[in-house]
CSV table of C-alpha atoms and ligand atoms in Angstrom, one decimal:
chain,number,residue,atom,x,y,z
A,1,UNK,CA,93.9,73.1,137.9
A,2,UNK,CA,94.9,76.2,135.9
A,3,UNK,CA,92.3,78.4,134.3
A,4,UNK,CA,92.2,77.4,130.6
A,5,UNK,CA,92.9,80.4,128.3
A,6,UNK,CA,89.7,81.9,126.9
A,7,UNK,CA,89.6,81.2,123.1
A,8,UNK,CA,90.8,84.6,120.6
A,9,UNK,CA,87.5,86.0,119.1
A,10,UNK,CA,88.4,85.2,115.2
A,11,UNK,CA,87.4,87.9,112.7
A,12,UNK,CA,87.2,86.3,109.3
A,13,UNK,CA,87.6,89.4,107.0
A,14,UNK,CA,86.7,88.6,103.5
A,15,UNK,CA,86.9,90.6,100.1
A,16,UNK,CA,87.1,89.9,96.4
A,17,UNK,CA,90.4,91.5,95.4
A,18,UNK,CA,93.8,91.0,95.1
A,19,UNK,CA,96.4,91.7,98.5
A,20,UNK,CA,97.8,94.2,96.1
A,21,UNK,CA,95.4,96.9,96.0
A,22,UNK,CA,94.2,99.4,98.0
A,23,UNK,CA,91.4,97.4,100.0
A,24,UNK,CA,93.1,93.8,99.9
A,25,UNK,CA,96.3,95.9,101.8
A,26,UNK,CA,93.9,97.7,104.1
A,27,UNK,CA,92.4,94.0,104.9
A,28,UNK,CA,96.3,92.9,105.6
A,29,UNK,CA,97.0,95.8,107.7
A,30,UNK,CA,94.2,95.6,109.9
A,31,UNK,CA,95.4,92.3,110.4
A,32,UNK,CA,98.5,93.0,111.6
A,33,UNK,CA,98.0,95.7,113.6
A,34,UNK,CA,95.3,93.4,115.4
A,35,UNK,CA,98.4,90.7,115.8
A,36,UNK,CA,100.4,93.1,117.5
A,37,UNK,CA,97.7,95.0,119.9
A,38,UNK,CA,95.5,92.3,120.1
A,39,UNK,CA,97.4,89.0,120.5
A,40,UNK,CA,95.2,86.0,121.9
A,41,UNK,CA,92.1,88.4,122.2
A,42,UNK,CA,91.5,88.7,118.5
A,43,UNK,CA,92.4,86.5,115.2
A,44,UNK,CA,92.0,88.0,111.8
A,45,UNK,CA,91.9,85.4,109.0
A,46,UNK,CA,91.7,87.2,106.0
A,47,UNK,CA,90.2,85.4,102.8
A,48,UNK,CA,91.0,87.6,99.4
A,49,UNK,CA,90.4,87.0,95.7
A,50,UNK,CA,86.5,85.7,96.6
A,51,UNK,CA,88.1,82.6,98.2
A,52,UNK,CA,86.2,82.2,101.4
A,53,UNK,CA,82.7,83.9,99.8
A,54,UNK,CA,82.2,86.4,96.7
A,55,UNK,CA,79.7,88.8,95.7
A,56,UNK,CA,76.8,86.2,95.3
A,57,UNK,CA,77.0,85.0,98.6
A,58,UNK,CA,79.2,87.3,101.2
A,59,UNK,CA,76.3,89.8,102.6
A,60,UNK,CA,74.2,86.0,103.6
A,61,UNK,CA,77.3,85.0,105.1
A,62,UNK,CA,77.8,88.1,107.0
A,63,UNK,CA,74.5,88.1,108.6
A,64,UNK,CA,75.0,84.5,109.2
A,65,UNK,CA,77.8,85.3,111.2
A,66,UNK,CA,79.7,83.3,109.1
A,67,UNK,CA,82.2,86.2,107.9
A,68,UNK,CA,82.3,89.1,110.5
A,69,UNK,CA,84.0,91.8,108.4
A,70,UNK,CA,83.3,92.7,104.4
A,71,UNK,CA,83.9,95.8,102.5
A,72,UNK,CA,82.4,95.7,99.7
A,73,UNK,CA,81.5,98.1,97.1
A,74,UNK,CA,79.1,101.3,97.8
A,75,UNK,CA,77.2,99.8,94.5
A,76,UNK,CA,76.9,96.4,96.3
A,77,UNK,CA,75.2,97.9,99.4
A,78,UNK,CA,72.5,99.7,97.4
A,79,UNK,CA,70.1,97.0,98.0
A,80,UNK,CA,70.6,97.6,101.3
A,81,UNK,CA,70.9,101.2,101.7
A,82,UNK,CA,69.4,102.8,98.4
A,83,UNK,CA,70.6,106.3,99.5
A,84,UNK,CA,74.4,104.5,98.8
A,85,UNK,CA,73.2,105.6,95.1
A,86,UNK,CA,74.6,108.9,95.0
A,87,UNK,CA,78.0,107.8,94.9
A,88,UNK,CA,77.0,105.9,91.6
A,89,UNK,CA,76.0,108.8,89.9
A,90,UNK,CA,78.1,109.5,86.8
A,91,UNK,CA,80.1,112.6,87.0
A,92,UNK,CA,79.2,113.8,90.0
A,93,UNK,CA,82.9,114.4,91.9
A,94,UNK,CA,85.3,115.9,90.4
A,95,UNK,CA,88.5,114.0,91.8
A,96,UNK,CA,89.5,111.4,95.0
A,97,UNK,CA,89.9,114.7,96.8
A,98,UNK,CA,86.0,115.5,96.3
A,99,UNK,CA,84.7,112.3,97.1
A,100,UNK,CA,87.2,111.9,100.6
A,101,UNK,CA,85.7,115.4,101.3
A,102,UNK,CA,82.1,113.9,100.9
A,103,UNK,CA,82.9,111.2,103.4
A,104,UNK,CA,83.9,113.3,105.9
A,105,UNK,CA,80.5,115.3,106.0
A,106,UNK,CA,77.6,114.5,108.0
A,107,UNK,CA,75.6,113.5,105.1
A,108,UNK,CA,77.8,110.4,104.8
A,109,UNK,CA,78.2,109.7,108.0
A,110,UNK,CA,74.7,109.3,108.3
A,111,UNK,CA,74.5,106.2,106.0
A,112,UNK,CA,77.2,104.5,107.5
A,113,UNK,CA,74.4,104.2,110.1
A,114,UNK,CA,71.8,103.4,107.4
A,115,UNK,CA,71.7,99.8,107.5
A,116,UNK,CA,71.4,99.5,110.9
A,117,UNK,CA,67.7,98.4,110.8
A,118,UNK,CA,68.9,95.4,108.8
A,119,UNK,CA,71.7,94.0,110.8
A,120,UNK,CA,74.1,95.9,109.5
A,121,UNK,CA,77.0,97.9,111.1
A,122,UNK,CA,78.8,100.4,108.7
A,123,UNK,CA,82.5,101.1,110.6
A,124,UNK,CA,84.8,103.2,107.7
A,125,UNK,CA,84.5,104.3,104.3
A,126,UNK,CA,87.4,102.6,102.5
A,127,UNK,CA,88.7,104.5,99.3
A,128,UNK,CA,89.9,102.5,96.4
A,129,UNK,CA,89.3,105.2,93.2
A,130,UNK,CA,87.9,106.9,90.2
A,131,UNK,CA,86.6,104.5,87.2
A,132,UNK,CA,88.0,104.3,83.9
A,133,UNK,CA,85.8,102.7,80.9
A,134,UNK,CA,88.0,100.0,78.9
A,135,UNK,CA,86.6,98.0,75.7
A,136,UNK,CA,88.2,96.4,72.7
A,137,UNK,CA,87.3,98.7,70.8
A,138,UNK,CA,88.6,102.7,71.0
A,139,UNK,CA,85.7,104.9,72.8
A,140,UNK,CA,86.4,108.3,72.4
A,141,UNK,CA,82.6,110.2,72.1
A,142,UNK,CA,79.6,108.5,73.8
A,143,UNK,CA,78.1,107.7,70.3
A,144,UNK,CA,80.9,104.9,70.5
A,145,UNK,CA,80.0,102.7,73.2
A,146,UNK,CA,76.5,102.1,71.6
A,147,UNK,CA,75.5,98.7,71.2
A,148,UNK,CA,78.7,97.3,73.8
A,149,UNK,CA,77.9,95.2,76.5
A,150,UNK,CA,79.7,96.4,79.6
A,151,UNK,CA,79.7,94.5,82.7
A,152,UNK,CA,78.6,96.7,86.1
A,153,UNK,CA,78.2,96.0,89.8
A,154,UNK,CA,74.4,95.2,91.1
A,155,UNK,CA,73.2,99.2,90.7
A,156,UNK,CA,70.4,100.4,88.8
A,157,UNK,CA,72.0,104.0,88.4
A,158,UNK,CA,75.0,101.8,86.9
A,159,UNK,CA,72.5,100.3,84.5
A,160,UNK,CA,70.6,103.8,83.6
A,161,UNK,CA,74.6,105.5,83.2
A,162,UNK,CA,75.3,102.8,80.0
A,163,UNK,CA,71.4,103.2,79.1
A,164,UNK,CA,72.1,106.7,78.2
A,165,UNK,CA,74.6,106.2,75.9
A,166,UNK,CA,72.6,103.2,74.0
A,167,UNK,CA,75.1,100.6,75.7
A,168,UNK,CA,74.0,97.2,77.1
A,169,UNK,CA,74.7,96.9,81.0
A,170,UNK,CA,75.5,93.1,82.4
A,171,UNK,CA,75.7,92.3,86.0
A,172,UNK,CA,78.4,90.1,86.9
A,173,UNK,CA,80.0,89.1,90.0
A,174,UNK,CA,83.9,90.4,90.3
A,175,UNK,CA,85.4,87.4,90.1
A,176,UNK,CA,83.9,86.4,86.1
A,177,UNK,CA,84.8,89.9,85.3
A,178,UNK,CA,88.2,88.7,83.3
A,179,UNK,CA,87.0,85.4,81.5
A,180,UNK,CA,83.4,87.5,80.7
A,181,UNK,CA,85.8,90.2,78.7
A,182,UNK,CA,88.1,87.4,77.4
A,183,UNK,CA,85.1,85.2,76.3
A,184,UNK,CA,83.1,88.2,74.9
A,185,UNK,CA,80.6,88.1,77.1
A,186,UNK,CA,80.8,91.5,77.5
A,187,UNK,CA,82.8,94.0,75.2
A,188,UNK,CA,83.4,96.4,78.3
A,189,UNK,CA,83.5,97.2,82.1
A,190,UNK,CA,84.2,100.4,84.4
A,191,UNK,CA,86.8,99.7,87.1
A,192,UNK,CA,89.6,102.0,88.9
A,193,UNK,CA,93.3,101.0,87.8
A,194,UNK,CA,94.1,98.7,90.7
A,195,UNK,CA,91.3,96.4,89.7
A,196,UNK,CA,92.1,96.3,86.3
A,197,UNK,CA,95.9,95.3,86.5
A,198,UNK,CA,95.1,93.3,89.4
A,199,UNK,CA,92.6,91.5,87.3
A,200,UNK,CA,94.6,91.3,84.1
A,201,UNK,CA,92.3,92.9,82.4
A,202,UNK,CA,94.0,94.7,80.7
A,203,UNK,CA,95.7,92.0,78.8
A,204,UNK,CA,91.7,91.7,77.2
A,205,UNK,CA,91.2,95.0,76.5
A,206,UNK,CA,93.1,97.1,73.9
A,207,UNK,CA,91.7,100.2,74.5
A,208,UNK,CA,91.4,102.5,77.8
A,209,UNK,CA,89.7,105.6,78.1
A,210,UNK,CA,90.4,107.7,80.6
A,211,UNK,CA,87.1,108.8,81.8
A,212,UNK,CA,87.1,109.2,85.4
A,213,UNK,CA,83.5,109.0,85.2
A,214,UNK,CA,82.4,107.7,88.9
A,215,UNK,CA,83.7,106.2,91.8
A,216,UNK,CA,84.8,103.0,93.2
A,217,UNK,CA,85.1,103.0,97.0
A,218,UNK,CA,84.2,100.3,99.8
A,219,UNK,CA,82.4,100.1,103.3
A,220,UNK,CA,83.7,98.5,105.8
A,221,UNK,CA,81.2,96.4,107.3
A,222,UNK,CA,80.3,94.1,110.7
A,223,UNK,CA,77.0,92.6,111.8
A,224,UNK,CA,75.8,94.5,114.3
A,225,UNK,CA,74.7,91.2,116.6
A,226,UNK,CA,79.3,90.6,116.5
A,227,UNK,CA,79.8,93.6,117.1
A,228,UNK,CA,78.4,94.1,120.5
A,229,UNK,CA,78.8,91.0,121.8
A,230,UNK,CA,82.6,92.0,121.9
A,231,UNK,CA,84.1,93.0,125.4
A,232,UNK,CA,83.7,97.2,126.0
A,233,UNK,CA,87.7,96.8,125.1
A,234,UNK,CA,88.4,95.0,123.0
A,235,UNK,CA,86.0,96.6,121.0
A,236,UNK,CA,87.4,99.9,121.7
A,237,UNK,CA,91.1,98.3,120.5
A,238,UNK,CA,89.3,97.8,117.2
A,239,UNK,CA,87.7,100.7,116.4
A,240,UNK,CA,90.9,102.7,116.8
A,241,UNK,CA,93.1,100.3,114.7
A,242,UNK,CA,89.9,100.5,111.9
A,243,UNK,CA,90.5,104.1,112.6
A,244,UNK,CA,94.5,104.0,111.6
A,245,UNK,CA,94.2,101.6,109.0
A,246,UNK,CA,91.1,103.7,107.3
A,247,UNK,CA,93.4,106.8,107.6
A,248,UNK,CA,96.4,105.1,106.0
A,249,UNK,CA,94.3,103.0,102.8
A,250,UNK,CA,92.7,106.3,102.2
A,251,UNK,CA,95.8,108.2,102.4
A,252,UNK,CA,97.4,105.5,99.9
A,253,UNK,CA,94.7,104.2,97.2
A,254,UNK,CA,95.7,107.6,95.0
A,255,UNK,CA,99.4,106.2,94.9
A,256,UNK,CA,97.8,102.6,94.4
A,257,UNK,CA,96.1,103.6,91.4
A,258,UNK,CA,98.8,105.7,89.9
A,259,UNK,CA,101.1,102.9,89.7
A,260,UNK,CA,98.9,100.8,88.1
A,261,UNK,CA,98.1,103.1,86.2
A,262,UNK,CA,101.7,103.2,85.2
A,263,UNK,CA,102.0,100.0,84.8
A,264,UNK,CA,99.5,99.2,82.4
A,265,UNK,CA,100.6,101.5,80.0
A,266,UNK,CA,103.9,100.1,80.7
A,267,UNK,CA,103.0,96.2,79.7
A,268,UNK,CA,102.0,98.2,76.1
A,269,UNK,CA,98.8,96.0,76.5
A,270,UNK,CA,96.4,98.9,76.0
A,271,UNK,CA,96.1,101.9,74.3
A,272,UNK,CA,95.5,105.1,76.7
A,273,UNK,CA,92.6,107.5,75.4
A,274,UNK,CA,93.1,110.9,77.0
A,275,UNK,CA,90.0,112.8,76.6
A,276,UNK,CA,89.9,116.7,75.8
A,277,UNK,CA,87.7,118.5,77.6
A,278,UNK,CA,84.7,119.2,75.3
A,279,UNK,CA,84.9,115.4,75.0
A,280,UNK,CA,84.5,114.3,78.6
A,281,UNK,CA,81.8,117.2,78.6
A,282,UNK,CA,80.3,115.6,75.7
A,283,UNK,CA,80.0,112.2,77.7
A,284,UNK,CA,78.8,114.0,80.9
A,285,UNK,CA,76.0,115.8,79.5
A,286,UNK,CA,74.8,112.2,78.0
A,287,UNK,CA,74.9,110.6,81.3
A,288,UNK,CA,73.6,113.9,83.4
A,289,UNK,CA,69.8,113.4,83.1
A,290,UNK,CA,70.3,109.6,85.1
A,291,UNK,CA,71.0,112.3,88.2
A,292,UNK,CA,67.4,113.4,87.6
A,293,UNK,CA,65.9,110.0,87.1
A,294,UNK,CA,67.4,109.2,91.0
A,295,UNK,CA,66.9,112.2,92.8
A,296,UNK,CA,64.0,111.4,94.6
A,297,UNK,CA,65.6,108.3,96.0
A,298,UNK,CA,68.5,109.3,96.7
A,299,UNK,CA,67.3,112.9,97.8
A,300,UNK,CA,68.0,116.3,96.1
A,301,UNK,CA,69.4,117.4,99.6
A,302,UNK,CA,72.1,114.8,99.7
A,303,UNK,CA,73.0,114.9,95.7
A,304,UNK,CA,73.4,118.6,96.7
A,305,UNK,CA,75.6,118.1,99.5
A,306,UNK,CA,77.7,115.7,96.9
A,307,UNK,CA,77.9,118.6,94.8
A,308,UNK,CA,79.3,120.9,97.2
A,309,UNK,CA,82.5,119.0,97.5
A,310,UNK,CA,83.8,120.0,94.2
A,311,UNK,CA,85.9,123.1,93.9
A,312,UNK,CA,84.6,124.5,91.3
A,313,UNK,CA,81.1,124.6,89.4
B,1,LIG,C1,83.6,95.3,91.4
B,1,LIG,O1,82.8,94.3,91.5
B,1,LIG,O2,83.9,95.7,90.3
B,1,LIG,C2,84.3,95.8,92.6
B,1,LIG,O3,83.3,96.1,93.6
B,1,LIG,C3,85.3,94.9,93.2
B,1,LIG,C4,86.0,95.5,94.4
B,1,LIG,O4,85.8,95.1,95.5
B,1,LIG,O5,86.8,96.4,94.2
């Protein structure tokens, strides 16, 4: 009697946004490139949009084994990995450039090795992009977002960031982001251009300022446990595809987000706030004393090597 084939290994790759941004494309590319190097060995099934598990539930279900790869939000693995605060902090990169720098270093490297102890396997940094603070009402000097309820992710620098400028912070999962704005729920929310259009969001919020005020980037996760029960090859396969498809969503999430970008201001939904300088400064200074209040969490060393990435200063 023949051998009967072994059964694929099935990677079930879940994530909260749409295919059409920069980490639900990454997700679809790792997928195929898997398809084609990998075919019978490895399934990916990839679950978007908070179908399969969303932010409430997805870090249980990784450990459960019953998703094997997340990326989700630096903000959403604080709990795990406090030191994951410093990319929080509000003003602290200058541009994409600074922050892809900041990956790259050793510093960053380290904490993709940081959850470790709890089961968790770091694999990539996944870029997706710089914030931007919407509202429906304009919010032009700090003194205006006073009183506003904006909705954050699960971080308490998030929190302390609205706290200094008198603003309420509410933590909701991704997926009630658009019917919390459209119900008034909340009055605001920070998010990089891809998530807003890919949200709609846009469509509930007249005004956009254009603050670039922190960053919004992923890690690509696995449960350690998965991980290494994988064949020596097959695992090797992987982890150069992961390398190829980090290379290429981190080379494309800038594009991502400018046409989005462009095509908000296109649908004449919103009205674009461009800040002068002494304006964004104005908003940075408010916001610069929650670097203080974290420091000795995160660690002066590492906020330093953050800082280092910027060209000037
Ligand atoms: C958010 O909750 O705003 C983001 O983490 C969603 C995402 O995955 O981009």
């Amino acid at each position: 009697m023949a051998a009967k084939a072994a059964e694929p290994i099935v990677i079930k790759f879940a994530h909260v946004v749409a295919d059409d941004t920069p980490k639900g494309k990454g997700a679809l590319l790792f997928q195929k490139l898997v398809r084609q190097r990998l075919a019978g060995q490895v399934d990916v099934e990839v679950y978007p949009n908070s179908t399969l598990v969303g932010d409430a539930d997805e870090m249980q279900a990784l450990l459960d084994n019953k998703v094997q790869m997340l990326a989700p939000s630096l903000s959403k693995l604080i709990e795990y990995s406090p030191k994951l605060e410093v990319f929080d902090l509000p003003f602290l990169f200058d541009d994409d450039a600074a922050v892809a720098r900041f990956q790259k270093r050793e510093a960053s490297r380290e904490l993709l090795r940081s959850m470790a102890g709890r089961g968790i396997y770091g694999l990539a940094y996944w870029n997706n992009g710089l914030k931007q603070m919407t509202a429906n009402q304009p919010l032009r000097n700090p003194a205006d977002a006073a009183g506003l309820a904006f909705r954050i992710q699960p971080s308490p620098v998030l929190e302390a960031q609205f706290a200094a400028v008198d603003a309420k912070a509410v933590r909701l999962p991704f997926a009630k982001v658009y019917e919390s704005l459209k119900g008034g729920v909340v009055q605001g929310a920070e998010n990089p251009w891809s998530n807003i259009l890919s949200q709609n969001m846009h469509s509930v919020q007249p005004y956009i300022t254009e603050t670039n005020h922190g960053v919004l980037d992923y890690m690509l996760i696995t449960n350690n446990e998965f991980w290494l029960s994988m064949p020596f090859a097959v695992r090797s396969e992987l982890e150069g595809i992961i390398l190829e498809v980090t290379q290429a969503v981190n080379r494309e999430a800038a594009a991502v987000n400018r046409r989005d970008r462009d095509r908000i201001l296109a649908s004449g939904s919103s009205q674009l706030i461009t800040l002068t300088p002494e304006e964004r400064q104005a908003w940075r200074e408010q916001m610069l004393p929650v670097w203080k209040t974290y420091e000795a969490e995160i660690g002066a060393d590492l906020i330093r090597a953050a800082m280092t990435v910027n060209r000037r200063r």
